[in-house]
Amino acid sequence: MPETATALRELTFGEAIREALAEELRRDPRVVLLGEDVAEAGTAFKVLKGLVEEFGKDRVIDTPISEPGFTGLAVGAAMTGMRPVVDIMFGDFMALIMDQVANQAAKVHYMSGGKWKVPLVIRTTMGATRRSAAQHSQSLHAWPSHIPGLKVVVPSTPYDAKGLLKAAIRDDNPVVFFEDKISYAKVKGPVPAGDYTVPIGVADVKRLGRDITLVATSSMVQVALGAATMLEEVGISAEVVDPRTMWPLDETTLVESVRKTSRAMVVDEGYYRYGVTGEIASVIAENAFYDLDGPVRRLGARHVPVPFSPVLEDATVPTERDVFELARKMCNR
Amino acid sequence: MTTATRQAAAGLDVETLLRMYRQMAAIRLFEERVSDLYTRALMPGLAHLYIGEEAVAVGICEALRPDDYLTSTHRGHGHCLAKGAAPHLMFAELLGKEAGYCKGKGGSMHIADPATGNLGANAIVGGGAGIATGAAFSSKWLGTGRVAVCFFGEGALGQGVLYETMNLAQLWKLPVIYACENNLYNEYTHCSETTAGDMLARPAALGIAAERVDGQDVREVHAAASAIVERARRGEGPGFLLLDTYRYRGHHVGDVAREYYRPKQEEQRWMSERDPIALHGDWLVSEGLADRAALERIQSEVASEMDAAVEFAVKAPYPDPSTVDEDVYA
Ligand SMILES: Cc1ncc(C[n+]2csc(CCOP(=O)(O)OP(=O)(O)O)c2C)c(N)n1
């Protein structure tokens, strides 16, 4: 842990994000927050509660319900001296802003021969099981990860969330930052009170193990850790690796873990097809093929629009039991 | 035209006037039960109540043919009911049951029903603009004479797709009505902080026939809607209604502490002075078209109907989990 980071407190995932934003707003006058109901309401998830009281409405700015408009504005503001942090309430609304993100923000630096920079952060959410149905439940972090020029961050713990968000705000590139809605209040963990960053592009081994590597992202890290505890009881030692950023992707840490354990499963809450699990599985297969005892296996969100009814929705997201059972099969136990 | 002559021209017989009262009461009592189910944790997800805005949906839908189309919003229960949805199938959907309108797949924000022309409620603000305009395009192309109504809150005035589709509709004289329900708040932010200029100047800039209407006066809504719907049906182009209204409750049921964004007195004023059901009821009595007892009878009939609908939904089974993979493709 960096020396400047002092006292550790238990914070929720949401509190850690608020603290990162507050510290960056204090540190750098060019940082502004833009989004729907970010000021007095503190967002629909109340994550930004209190920030407008400290920083005022010039820094914590309520927008109309115009996602493509204020995201595009933030791209231009980022190019010309500010460091905007845009709040996109639901990850599903990535669909509305994708032109500004993929065709504008991602391309500006390259197309200008490296002359313009876009130090922009887009914070948005992901994760199902809130009974919010098909247009408010998707985990679309694979989308921006597909586009060269964007960095994509998917933190799973309060510590990582604070450190990575500060790193994202200080980065000179557009960064899309996905926050799991369920984790906001549910996931708690130690967070230093002071300033620190977590570098973008470095994975973290969340649990050491010998028999199988569970590569898990965002919401699925807790699921993988839960499964690892269950596996322990049947004598299987699972290592849990959290890439923390989709791009840049820390291939070295992933591959090293798999070389050691010789088995790999990738668990992610995005859609199973054409997504994160496929990409990570192929990285492992390409780099650790001869160390593997069997094919890399994947668990992702079922390839259906997220249904409303609890009995249906629960069948769409990987659970601890799903991970446990598949891991057992892979270890022949 | 004066208000009275226009209302007369809209052909408001006693039967229609009483039906409008009943429909508004039905929406109110439906929503009160939604609130109750939600608070008792029987309803999953989110519940955005239409209480206070009933005259808008009822006044407009009473001006439509059964085969006319509508698109609705996250605050959509009132639109669906006013267009003829059956309460028991709505409640079943809200509780995620197999018998619901969408087999439990859609929930509160996504009620859809081809039989009543309901193209679907939408949880994307402004998400219905393309669909409603497209339904008007097909009506014109296929010569069906159907009109499409696009319901949306004033918050959707922030969405670019609305202006793109309104432009298309006016260029191609499509039979679509844009019904902007101005209840003053985009979630927790007053519309004056999100909307520059004059709301009605937006359709006016495109040459779209537009009118501001008292959304708490069901007869006035009905008269304005009848005129603009028939105009659209005649092929004279789209219309835009700006309906002044108010949601009595929170943005959703859990939005209880609201003082930081809107004063209690404001809520009280709308409820006591501008309640659409009370206003219409009083008018029916003062015109001698109904007495208090008749109105109370309507209320209690609707209440038992709603209780039976809730009971149906609570008892109805959940879908089989295996159905999760059905309906992804046609
Ligand atoms: C594109 C989009 N952005 C944001 C949201 C989140 N959201 C849901 S309802 C709402 C406010 C809508 O206000 P308005 O359109 O006036 O309708 P009302 O709730 O007042 O009926 C917002 C911002 C959304 N559903 N879709």
XYZ file of C-alpha atoms and ligand atoms in Angstrom:
689
model
C 0.000 0.000 0.000
C 1.370 3.478 -0.868
C 2.784 5.428 2.108
C 0.448 8.414 1.724
C -2.540 6.187 2.371
C -3.257 6.322 6.080
C -6.044 5.094 8.299
C -8.131 2.200 7.011
C -11.881 2.339 7.472
C -14.632 -0.002 6.344
C -16.521 1.692 3.515
C -19.178 0.444 1.173
C -18.445 0.326 -2.528
C -20.684 3.383 -3.028
C -18.976 5.340 -0.237
C -15.565 4.594 -1.702
C -16.655 6.000 -5.044
C -18.045 9.142 -3.425
C -14.808 9.599 -1.505
C -12.721 9.269 -4.666
C -14.838 11.899 -6.408
C -14.756 14.261 -3.428
C -10.973 14.022 -3.159
C -10.468 14.596 -6.872
C -12.892 17.545 -6.882
C -10.880 19.028 -4.009
C -7.526 18.321 -5.621
C -8.195 19.535 -9.158
C -10.473 22.488 -10.033
C -10.793 21.207 -13.603
C -12.819 18.199 -12.421
C -16.597 18.585 -12.796
C -19.407 16.050 -12.453
C -22.228 16.035 -15.021
C -25.366 13.914 -15.082
C -29.064 13.544 -14.347
C -30.006 14.200 -10.725
C -26.384 14.218 -9.556
C -26.748 17.348 -7.399
C -29.302 17.472 -4.564
C -30.614 13.989 -5.303
C -27.074 12.584 -5.367
C -28.081 10.276 -8.261
C -30.814 7.662 -8.355
C -28.536 5.427 -6.267
C -27.672 8.244 -3.828
C -23.975 7.558 -4.426
C -23.090 11.246 -4.857
C -25.101 12.418 -1.853
C -23.489 15.421 -0.188
C -21.104 16.396 -2.994
C -23.155 19.359 -4.211
C -23.195 20.766 -0.674
C -19.398 20.879 -0.617
C -18.622 21.730 -4.240
C -21.665 23.659 -5.420
C -23.754 23.479 -8.540
C -20.925 24.701 -10.779
C -18.967 21.521 -10.110
C -21.785 19.032 -9.557
C -24.069 19.773 -12.468
C -27.589 18.491 -13.069
C -28.298 17.927 -16.730
C -31.448 17.449 -18.759
C -32.251 13.859 -19.769
C -29.966 14.256 -22.792
C -27.294 11.576 -22.522
C -25.792 11.927 -26.014
C -25.828 15.709 -25.640
C -24.037 16.031 -22.313
C -21.621 13.205 -23.107
C -20.657 14.920 -26.352
C -20.299 18.213 -24.488
C -18.013 16.490 -22.003
C -15.805 15.218 -24.842
C -15.358 18.783 -26.071
C -14.796 20.138 -22.567
C -12.208 17.430 -21.914
C -10.363 18.373 -25.103
C -10.203 22.009 -24.038
C -8.935 22.014 -20.496
C -11.423 20.330 -18.186
C -11.594 16.859 -16.683
C -15.286 15.961 -16.738
C -16.772 12.944 -15.018
C -20.048 12.015 -16.665
C -22.709 10.016 -14.841
C -24.765 7.640 -16.994
C -27.378 6.337 -14.578
C -27.864 2.887 -16.098
C -25.306 1.032 -18.211
C -28.126 0.277 -20.609
C -27.997 3.942 -21.638
C -24.552 3.263 -23.133
C -26.684 2.483 -26.159
C -27.722 6.142 -26.321
C -24.228 7.617 -25.993
C -22.257 5.134 -28.057
C -21.635 7.520 -30.958
C -20.075 10.086 -28.651
C -18.038 7.396 -26.929
C -16.967 5.178 -29.820
C -16.795 7.581 -32.760
C -15.799 10.770 -30.955
C -14.060 10.275 -27.598
C -12.223 7.097 -28.607
C -10.969 8.456 -31.920
C -9.944 12.045 -31.263
C -6.424 11.371 -30.022
C -5.502 8.993 -32.808
C -7.185 10.867 -35.639
C -5.424 14.064 -34.632
C -2.075 12.329 -34.777
C -1.847 12.455 -31.013
C -2.477 16.216 -30.828
C -5.771 16.334 -28.938
C -6.405 14.553 -25.650
C -9.717 13.508 -24.084
C -9.294 13.199 -20.296
C -12.878 12.090 -19.745
C -14.423 9.593 -17.332
C -17.811 8.059 -17.993
C -19.167 6.428 -14.848
C -22.007 4.033 -15.395
C -23.590 0.974 -13.808
C -24.082 -2.688 -14.505
C -25.638 -5.737 -12.938
C -28.961 -7.556 -12.828
C -31.134 -9.148 -10.104
C -32.732 -5.857 -9.101
C -35.960 -6.817 -10.934
C -35.523 -3.829 -13.215
C -36.204 -5.732 -16.460
C -34.571 -5.668 -19.851
C -33.717 -1.976 -20.252
C -32.220 -1.370 -16.787
C -30.216 -4.510 -16.008
C -27.586 -5.105 -18.626
C -23.833 -5.367 -18.111
C -22.442 -3.844 -21.284
C -18.774 -3.414 -20.395
C -17.770 -5.525 -23.401
C -19.017 -2.783 -25.744
C -16.489 -0.054 -25.016
C -13.791 -2.711 -24.489
C -14.138 -3.516 -28.189
C -13.178 0.009 -29.231
C -9.504 1.009 -29.504
C -8.837 4.282 -27.725
C -11.004 3.595 -24.681
C -9.966 2.263 -21.304
C -12.536 0.233 -19.389
C -12.532 -0.276 -15.633
C -14.673 -2.760 -13.681
C -13.771 -2.573 -9.976
C -15.085 -5.154 -7.523
C -14.024 -3.862 -4.092
C -14.250 -0.493 -2.337
C -10.447 -0.281 -2.216
C -10.113 -0.855 -5.949
C -13.044 1.415 -6.750
C -11.529 4.399 -4.984
C -8.026 3.891 -6.307
C -9.072 3.119 -9.854
C -11.523 6.003 -10.067
C -8.816 8.436 -8.999
C -6.487 6.904 -11.577
C -9.192 7.208 -14.225
C -9.768 10.887 -13.485
C -6.015 11.551 -13.737
C -5.692 9.568 -16.960
C -5.415 11.561 -20.195
C -7.633 9.109 -22.067
C -11.371 8.465 -22.106
C -12.137 5.874 -19.443
C -15.449 4.075 -19.053
C -15.936 3.060 -15.432
C -18.567 0.405 -14.626
C -20.033 0.156 -11.118
C -22.095 -2.813 -9.991
C -25.405 -1.514 -8.607
C -25.825 -4.311 -6.084
C -22.309 -3.713 -4.738
C -23.013 -0.050 -3.884
C -24.471 -0.893 -0.511
C -23.705 -4.595 -0.181
C -19.962 -4.834 -0.677
C -17.899 -3.404 2.189
C -14.167 -3.347 2.659
C -11.147 -1.515 4.036
C -10.327 1.780 2.317
C -7.469 4.137 3.209
C -8.572 7.619 4.203
C -5.819 9.317 2.243
C -4.851 9.656 -1.368
C -3.800 6.606 -3.387
C -4.349 5.276 -6.866
C -4.623 1.787 -8.283
C -2.959 1.571 -11.683
C -5.200 0.905 -14.672
C -4.181 -2.321 -16.374
C -3.045 -4.376 -13.393
C -5.003 -7.439 -12.264
C -5.299 -8.475 -8.640
C -5.239 -11.959 -7.181
C -8.133 -11.853 -4.724
C -7.490 -15.331 -3.345
C -4.553 -17.691 -3.733
C -5.148 -21.272 -4.834
C -3.554 -24.266 -6.514
C -6.137 -26.310 -8.414
C -8.136 -23.934 -10.578
C -8.088 -20.268 -11.584
C -11.398 -18.452 -11.437
C -11.078 -15.262 -13.457
C -13.953 -13.066 -12.298
C -14.981 -9.470 -12.971
C -16.965 -6.863 -11.039
C -20.084 -8.412 -9.450
C -18.784 -11.897 -10.182
C -15.714 -11.519 -7.967
C -17.865 -11.935 -4.845
C -19.591 -14.894 -6.502
C -16.252 -16.509 -7.328
C -14.958 -15.925 -3.791
C -18.106 -17.516 -2.383
C -17.677 -20.478 -4.694
C -14.013 -20.756 -3.703
C -15.062 -21.144 -0.069
C -17.487 -23.897 -1.056
C -14.781 -25.578 -3.138
C -12.394 -25.489 -0.198
C -14.834 -27.699 1.691
C -14.580 -30.380 -0.988
C -10.804 -30.110 -1.107
C -10.418 -27.917 -4.174
C -8.157 -24.933 -3.855
C -9.365 -22.132 -6.156
C -7.412 -19.016 -7.058
C -9.546 -15.953 -7.835
C -8.084 -13.402 -10.222
C -9.806 -10.074 -10.835
C -8.530 -8.331 -13.983
C -9.982 -5.043 -12.610
C -9.701 -3.440 -16.042
C -11.046 -4.889 -19.264
C -8.669 -2.826 -21.314
C -5.781 -2.554 -20.869
C -5.914 -6.237 -19.884
C -3.231 -7.639 -17.598
C -2.588 -10.804 -19.573
C 0.562 -11.645 -17.626
C -1.158 -12.093 -14.271
C -3.958 -14.160 -15.808
C -1.597 -16.432 -17.673
C 0.765 -16.873 -14.724
C -2.095 -17.982 -12.528
C -3.328 -20.501 -15.070
C 0.185 -21.858 -15.632
C 0.241 -22.598 -11.931
C -3.233 -24.116 -11.536
C -3.627 -25.669 -15.011
C -7.379 -25.048 -15.071
C -9.304 -21.882 -15.842
C -12.877 -20.661 -15.706
C -13.967 -17.126 -16.593
C -17.035 -15.652 -14.876
C -18.585 -12.352 -15.954
C -22.047 -10.793 -15.764
C -22.063 -9.591 -19.376
C -23.872 -11.592 -22.023
C -22.191 -14.947 -22.586
C -21.878 -14.581 -26.345
C -19.312 -12.319 -28.021
C -18.211 -10.871 -24.740
C -15.655 -10.625 -21.968
C -15.501 -14.332 -21.162
C -14.760 -15.243 -24.759
C -11.948 -12.709 -24.966
C -10.291 -13.715 -21.706
C -10.669 -17.424 -22.458
C -8.894 -16.942 -25.766
C -6.078 -14.974 -24.143
C -5.568 -17.890 -21.764
C -5.825 -20.492 -24.510
C -3.364 -18.627 -26.717
C -0.800 -18.146 -23.982
C -1.156 -21.146 -21.679
C -2.472 -23.905 -23.935
C 0.200 -26.432 -23.037
C -0.234 -25.809 -19.325
C -3.978 -26.483 -19.388
C -5.487 -29.781 -18.269
C -8.688 -29.072 -20.215
C -10.522 -26.386 -22.117
C -11.091 -22.985 -20.523
C -14.701 -22.820 -19.395
C -16.957 -19.751 -19.181
C -20.005 -18.552 -17.268
C -21.819 -15.384 -18.299
C -25.260 -13.863 -18.395
C -27.724 -16.021 -20.272
C -28.145 -14.952 -23.876
C -31.613 -13.464 -23.363
C -32.872 -9.937 -22.581
C -32.977 -9.697 -18.780
C -36.483 -10.760 -17.714
C -38.504 -9.054 -14.980
C -39.970 -11.963 -13.038
C -37.646 -12.998 -10.194
C -37.923 -16.686 -11.066
C -36.793 -15.932 -14.609
C -34.200 -13.290 -13.810
C -32.462 -15.535 -11.306
C -31.890 -18.043 -14.090
C -29.877 -15.512 -16.112
C -26.958 -14.641 -13.819
C -24.176 -17.051 -12.739
C -24.409 -18.007 -9.061
C -21.939 -19.360 -6.512
C -23.476 -22.769 -7.002
C -23.033 -22.607 -10.795
C -19.352 -21.749 -10.359
C -18.923 -24.407 -7.683
C -20.480 -27.168 -9.770
C -18.613 -26.341 -12.945
C -15.317 -26.086 -11.063
C -15.904 -29.477 -9.470
C -16.558 -31.016 -12.835
C -13.411 -29.423 -14.231
C -11.384 -30.837 -11.354
C -13.079 -34.256 -11.655
C -14.237 -34.159 -8.040
C -64.318 27.706 -30.269
C -65.216 28.192 -26.642
C -64.500 25.414 -24.197
C -68.175 24.549 -23.955
C -68.807 24.412 -27.691
C -65.667 22.414 -28.286
C -66.685 19.930 -25.619
C -70.106 19.701 -27.227
C -68.480 19.191 -30.628
C -66.452 16.332 -29.179
C -69.752 14.538 -28.595
C -69.716 14.039 -24.869
C -72.864 12.122 -24.019
C -73.671 11.181 -20.443
C -72.466 7.662 -20.942
C -69.023 8.840 -22.058
C -68.848 11.367 -19.245
C -69.588 8.715 -16.668
C -67.223 6.244 -18.270
C -64.442 8.804 -18.027
C -65.172 9.167 -14.337
C -65.075 5.408 -13.900
C -61.847 5.032 -15.865
C -60.103 7.695 -13.810
C -61.294 6.063 -10.608
C -60.065 2.713 -11.912
C -56.571 4.059 -12.532
C -56.430 5.706 -9.101
C -57.600 2.586 -7.290
C -55.303 0.400 -9.373
C -52.320 2.550 -8.427
C -53.244 2.635 -4.747
C -53.132 -1.149 -4.785
C -49.794 -1.091 -6.586
C -48.426 1.122 -3.842
C -49.762 -1.269 -1.253
C -48.362 -4.379 -2.970
C -45.020 -2.661 -3.361
C -44.844 -1.530 0.242
C -45.699 -5.037 1.389
C -42.794 -6.346 -0.738
C -45.156 -8.370 -2.915
C -44.188 -6.437 -6.026
C -40.580 -6.620 -7.225
C -38.646 -3.886 -9.029
C -39.822 -0.285 -9.150
C -43.300 1.253 -9.169
C -43.890 4.671 -10.772
C -47.429 5.740 -9.939
C -49.752 7.733 -12.216
C -51.911 9.073 -9.376
C -52.869 12.684 -10.098
C -52.440 12.398 -13.855
C -55.492 10.235 -14.628
C -57.357 12.804 -16.738
C -54.553 12.872 -19.291
C -54.642 9.182 -20.174
C -58.417 8.922 -19.951
C -59.199 12.111 -21.883
C -56.889 11.101 -24.698
C -57.713 7.404 -24.872
C -61.451 8.134 -24.898
C -60.787 10.064 -28.106
C -59.202 7.024 -29.759
C -60.534 4.073 -31.683
C -59.914 0.641 -30.163
C -57.466 -0.129 -32.958
C -55.468 3.078 -32.536
C -51.955 2.706 -31.189
C -50.159 4.040 -28.172
C -46.683 3.975 -26.706
C -46.286 4.441 -22.979
C -43.607 5.166 -20.414
C -42.135 3.993 -17.109
C -45.191 5.711 -15.568
C -47.472 3.759 -17.835
C -50.167 1.916 -15.882
C -52.708 4.681 -16.525
C -52.158 4.702 -20.280
C -52.540 0.933 -20.520
C -55.715 0.848 -18.430
C -57.270 3.796 -20.252
C -56.659 2.037 -23.567
C -58.526 -1.001 -22.291
C -56.058 -3.266 -20.530
C -57.570 -5.733 -18.051
C -56.499 -4.947 -14.464
C -56.029 -8.588 -13.445
C -53.594 -9.224 -16.288
C -51.764 -6.000 -15.466
C -51.404 -6.907 -11.789
C -50.239 -10.379 -12.793
C -47.518 -8.809 -14.932
C -46.528 -6.422 -12.145
C -46.019 -9.382 -9.839
C -44.014 -11.316 -12.443
C -46.630 -14.000 -12.996
C -47.105 -16.257 -16.009
C -50.647 -14.946 -16.588
C -49.421 -11.372 -16.968
C -49.550 -9.464 -20.232
C -45.907 -10.256 -20.978
C -45.688 -13.654 -19.234
C -43.724 -11.976 -16.452
C -40.936 -10.928 -18.779
C -41.738 -7.222 -18.911
C -43.066 -6.076 -15.552
C -44.420 -2.675 -14.573
C -42.414 -0.647 -17.085
C -43.070 -2.811 -20.140
C -46.782 -3.659 -20.404
C -47.594 -4.410 -24.046
C -50.842 -5.667 -25.570
C -51.545 -5.849 -29.307
C -55.271 -6.377 -28.660
C -55.625 -2.843 -27.314
C -53.103 -1.269 -29.684
C -50.549 -0.993 -26.910
C -47.130 -1.068 -28.582
C -45.479 -1.191 -25.209
C -44.520 0.855 -22.213
C -40.889 1.871 -22.331
C -38.271 2.351 -19.633
C -36.022 4.468 -21.841
C -37.093 8.105 -21.553
C -38.169 9.082 -25.082
C -37.977 5.438 -26.098
C -41.476 5.421 -27.563
C -40.928 8.285 -30.013
C -39.537 6.181 -32.818
C -42.014 3.355 -32.321
C -45.117 5.590 -32.244
C -43.959 7.545 -35.270
C -43.255 4.290 -37.062
C -46.745 3.012 -36.262
C -48.129 6.201 -37.807
C -45.919 5.616 -40.841
C -47.321 2.108 -41.283
C -50.860 3.381 -40.789
C -50.386 5.805 -43.638
C -48.563 3.304 -45.826
C -51.095 0.523 -45.247
C -54.079 2.868 -45.291
C -55.517 1.602 -42.000
C -56.628 5.010 -40.724
C -55.110 4.327 -37.328
C -53.635 7.068 -35.204
C -50.689 6.556 -32.858
C -50.328 8.400 -29.569
C -46.866 8.783 -28.088
C -47.135 9.461 -24.353
C -44.070 10.907 -22.649
C -43.135 13.060 -19.693
C -41.679 16.529 -20.164
C -38.313 14.993 -19.276
C -38.286 13.385 -22.714
C -38.035 16.873 -24.233
C -34.337 16.417 -23.488
C -34.029 13.519 -25.912
C -32.885 14.250 -29.456
C -34.760 11.317 -30.968
C -38.024 13.086 -30.174
C -37.155 16.017 -32.421
C -35.850 13.778 -35.172
C -39.062 11.798 -35.283
C -41.310 14.879 -34.952
C -39.544 16.319 -37.975
C -40.175 13.132 -39.937
C -43.807 13.049 -38.856
C -44.443 16.587 -40.019
C -42.519 16.164 -43.282
C -44.510 13.061 -44.128
C -47.813 14.128 -42.507
C -47.968 11.069 -40.280
C -50.965 10.451 -37.992
C -49.130 10.595 -34.680
C -49.939 12.639 -31.585
C -47.134 13.550 -29.209
C -48.698 13.764 -25.760
C -46.305 15.548 -23.413
C -47.369 15.078 -19.803
C -45.835 17.986 -17.976
C -45.929 17.010 -14.312
C -43.142 19.537 -13.654
C -40.430 17.120 -12.504
C -37.829 14.997 -14.285
C -37.311 12.570 -11.445
C -36.007 14.882 -8.695
C -35.304 17.981 -10.758
C -37.772 20.721 -11.692
C -38.319 20.993 -15.434
C -37.345 24.674 -15.389
C -33.796 23.524 -14.616
C -33.707 21.144 -17.564
C -35.764 22.805 -20.286
C -34.739 25.998 -22.075
C -37.279 28.223 -23.776
C -40.921 27.469 -24.362
C -42.062 23.860 -24.554
C -44.733 24.583 -27.153
C -42.262 26.446 -29.348
C -40.622 23.115 -30.097
C -43.455 21.577 -32.127
C -44.300 25.054 -33.421
C -40.831 25.352 -34.943
C -41.617 22.292 -37.035
C -45.059 23.573 -37.963
C -46.777 20.838 -35.938
C -50.263 21.664 -34.656
C -49.780 22.103 -30.939
C -51.883 23.060 -27.969
C -51.463 23.525 -24.246
C -54.211 21.818 -22.271
C -55.295 21.681 -18.633
C -54.406 18.079 -17.920
C -56.551 17.975 -14.792
C -59.757 18.650 -16.725
C -60.712 15.394 -18.395
C -63.346 17.009 -20.630
C -60.901 19.601 -21.839
C -58.254 16.941 -22.520
C -60.835 14.892 -24.373
C -61.991 17.818 -26.481
C -58.468 18.847 -27.443
C -57.471 15.254 -28.146
C -60.566 14.574 -30.248
C -59.867 17.545 -32.475
C -56.188 16.818 -32.982
C -56.680 13.063 -33.407
C -59.347 13.533 -36.066
C -57.167 16.066 -37.836
C -54.347 13.536 -37.911
C -56.720 10.815 -39.098
C -57.783 13.043 -41.991
C -54.168 13.093 -43.120
C -53.460 16.659 -42.042
C -50.392 15.703 -40.047
C -49.160 15.106 -36.538
C -50.208 16.938 -33.395
C -48.625 17.829 -30.093
C -50.484 18.235 -26.805
C -48.772 19.806 -23.820
C -50.752 18.640 -20.806
C -50.241 20.435 -17.499
C -50.528 17.873 -14.742
C -48.967 16.682 -11.483
C -47.872 13.427 -9.934
C -49.100 13.291 -6.368
C -46.635 10.678 -5.156
C -42.896 10.230 -5.417
C -41.034 9.561 -8.640
C -41.400 5.952 -7.573
C -42.980 4.429 -4.485
C -39.716 4.530 -2.528
C -39.287 8.297 -3.102
C -40.783 9.388 0.184
C -38.652 12.256 1.488
C -39.331 14.759 -1.289
C -39.049 18.109 0.459
C -35.577 18.741 -0.934
C -36.960 18.989 -4.453
C -40.601 19.987 -4.075
C -42.566 21.629 -1.284
C -45.376 19.850 0.550
C -47.645 22.870 0.056
C -47.340 22.498 -3.706
C -48.428 18.859 -3.469
C -51.292 19.817 -1.164
C -52.452 22.556 -3.524
C -52.684 20.251 -6.534
C -54.407 17.534 -4.531
C -56.991 19.783 -2.945
C -57.624 22.191 -5.822
C -56.787 20.357 -9.024
C -57.725 16.738 -8.472
C -59.013 15.441 -11.812
C -61.440 12.940 -10.329
C -62.923 15.362 -7.798
C -63.191 18.109 -10.415
C -65.028 15.899 -12.862
C -67.222 14.396 -10.149
C -68.235 17.834 -8.913
C -69.039 18.910 -12.432
C -71.192 15.828 -13.071
C -73.152 16.593 -9.919
C -73.499 20.303 -10.597
C -74.740 19.603 -14.136
C -77.259 17.156 -12.729
C -75.761 14.243 -14.684
C -75.049 12.165 -11.589
C -75.645 12.387 -7.878
C -73.111 11.692 -5.131
C -74.548 8.260 -4.511
C -74.063 7.283 -8.137
C -70.430 8.372 -8.013
C -69.869 6.460 -4.808
C -71.426 3.411 -6.399
C -68.948 3.671 -9.273
C -66.092 3.983 -6.801
C -67.113 0.928 -4.849
C -67.737 -1.156 -7.968
C -64.298 -0.288 -9.243
C -62.775 -1.018 -5.842
C -64.178 -4.546 -5.753
C -63.077 -5.093 -9.323
C -59.539 -4.067 -8.366
C -59.526 -6.221 -5.248
C -60.552 -9.220 -7.306
C -57.834 -8.403 -9.841
C -55.198 -8.253 -7.100
C -56.392 -11.526 -5.658
C -56.148 -13.159 -9.080
C -52.602 -11.908 -9.510
C -51.393 -12.833 -6.042
C -52.701 -16.383 -6.463
C -51.436 -16.789 -10.026
C -48.365 -19.006 -10.498
C -44.924 -17.795 -11.500
C -43.696 -18.816 -14.922
C -41.687 -21.991 -15.214
C -38.003 -21.016 -15.146
C -37.482 -22.908 -18.408
C -39.540 -20.256 -20.225
C -36.641 -17.845 -19.775
C -35.282 -18.901 -23.170
C -38.590 -18.519 -25.000
C -39.561 -15.404 -26.957
C -36.022 -14.188 -27.627
C -36.689 -14.647 -31.335
C -39.942 -14.692 -33.296
C -32.766 7.632 -21.537
C -33.064 7.583 -20.095
N -32.392 8.385 -19.263
C -32.655 8.359 -17.943
C -33.589 7.512 -17.430
C -33.855 7.457 -15.935
N -35.155 8.073 -15.679
C -36.260 7.325 -15.514
S -37.615 8.258 -15.327
C -36.745 9.684 -15.440
C -37.439 11.006 -15.334
C -38.478 11.117 -16.368
O -39.137 12.328 -16.254
P -40.350 12.602 -17.209
O -39.991 12.192 -18.601
O -40.775 13.990 -17.026
O -41.478 11.588 -16.735
P -42.173 11.467 -15.315
O -41.349 10.540 -14.505
O -42.237 12.829 -14.719
O -43.502 10.908 -15.587
C -35.397 9.413 -15.616
C -34.345 10.427 -15.747
C -34.251 6.665 -18.328
N -35.150 5.773 -17.912
N -33.990 6.733 -19.658
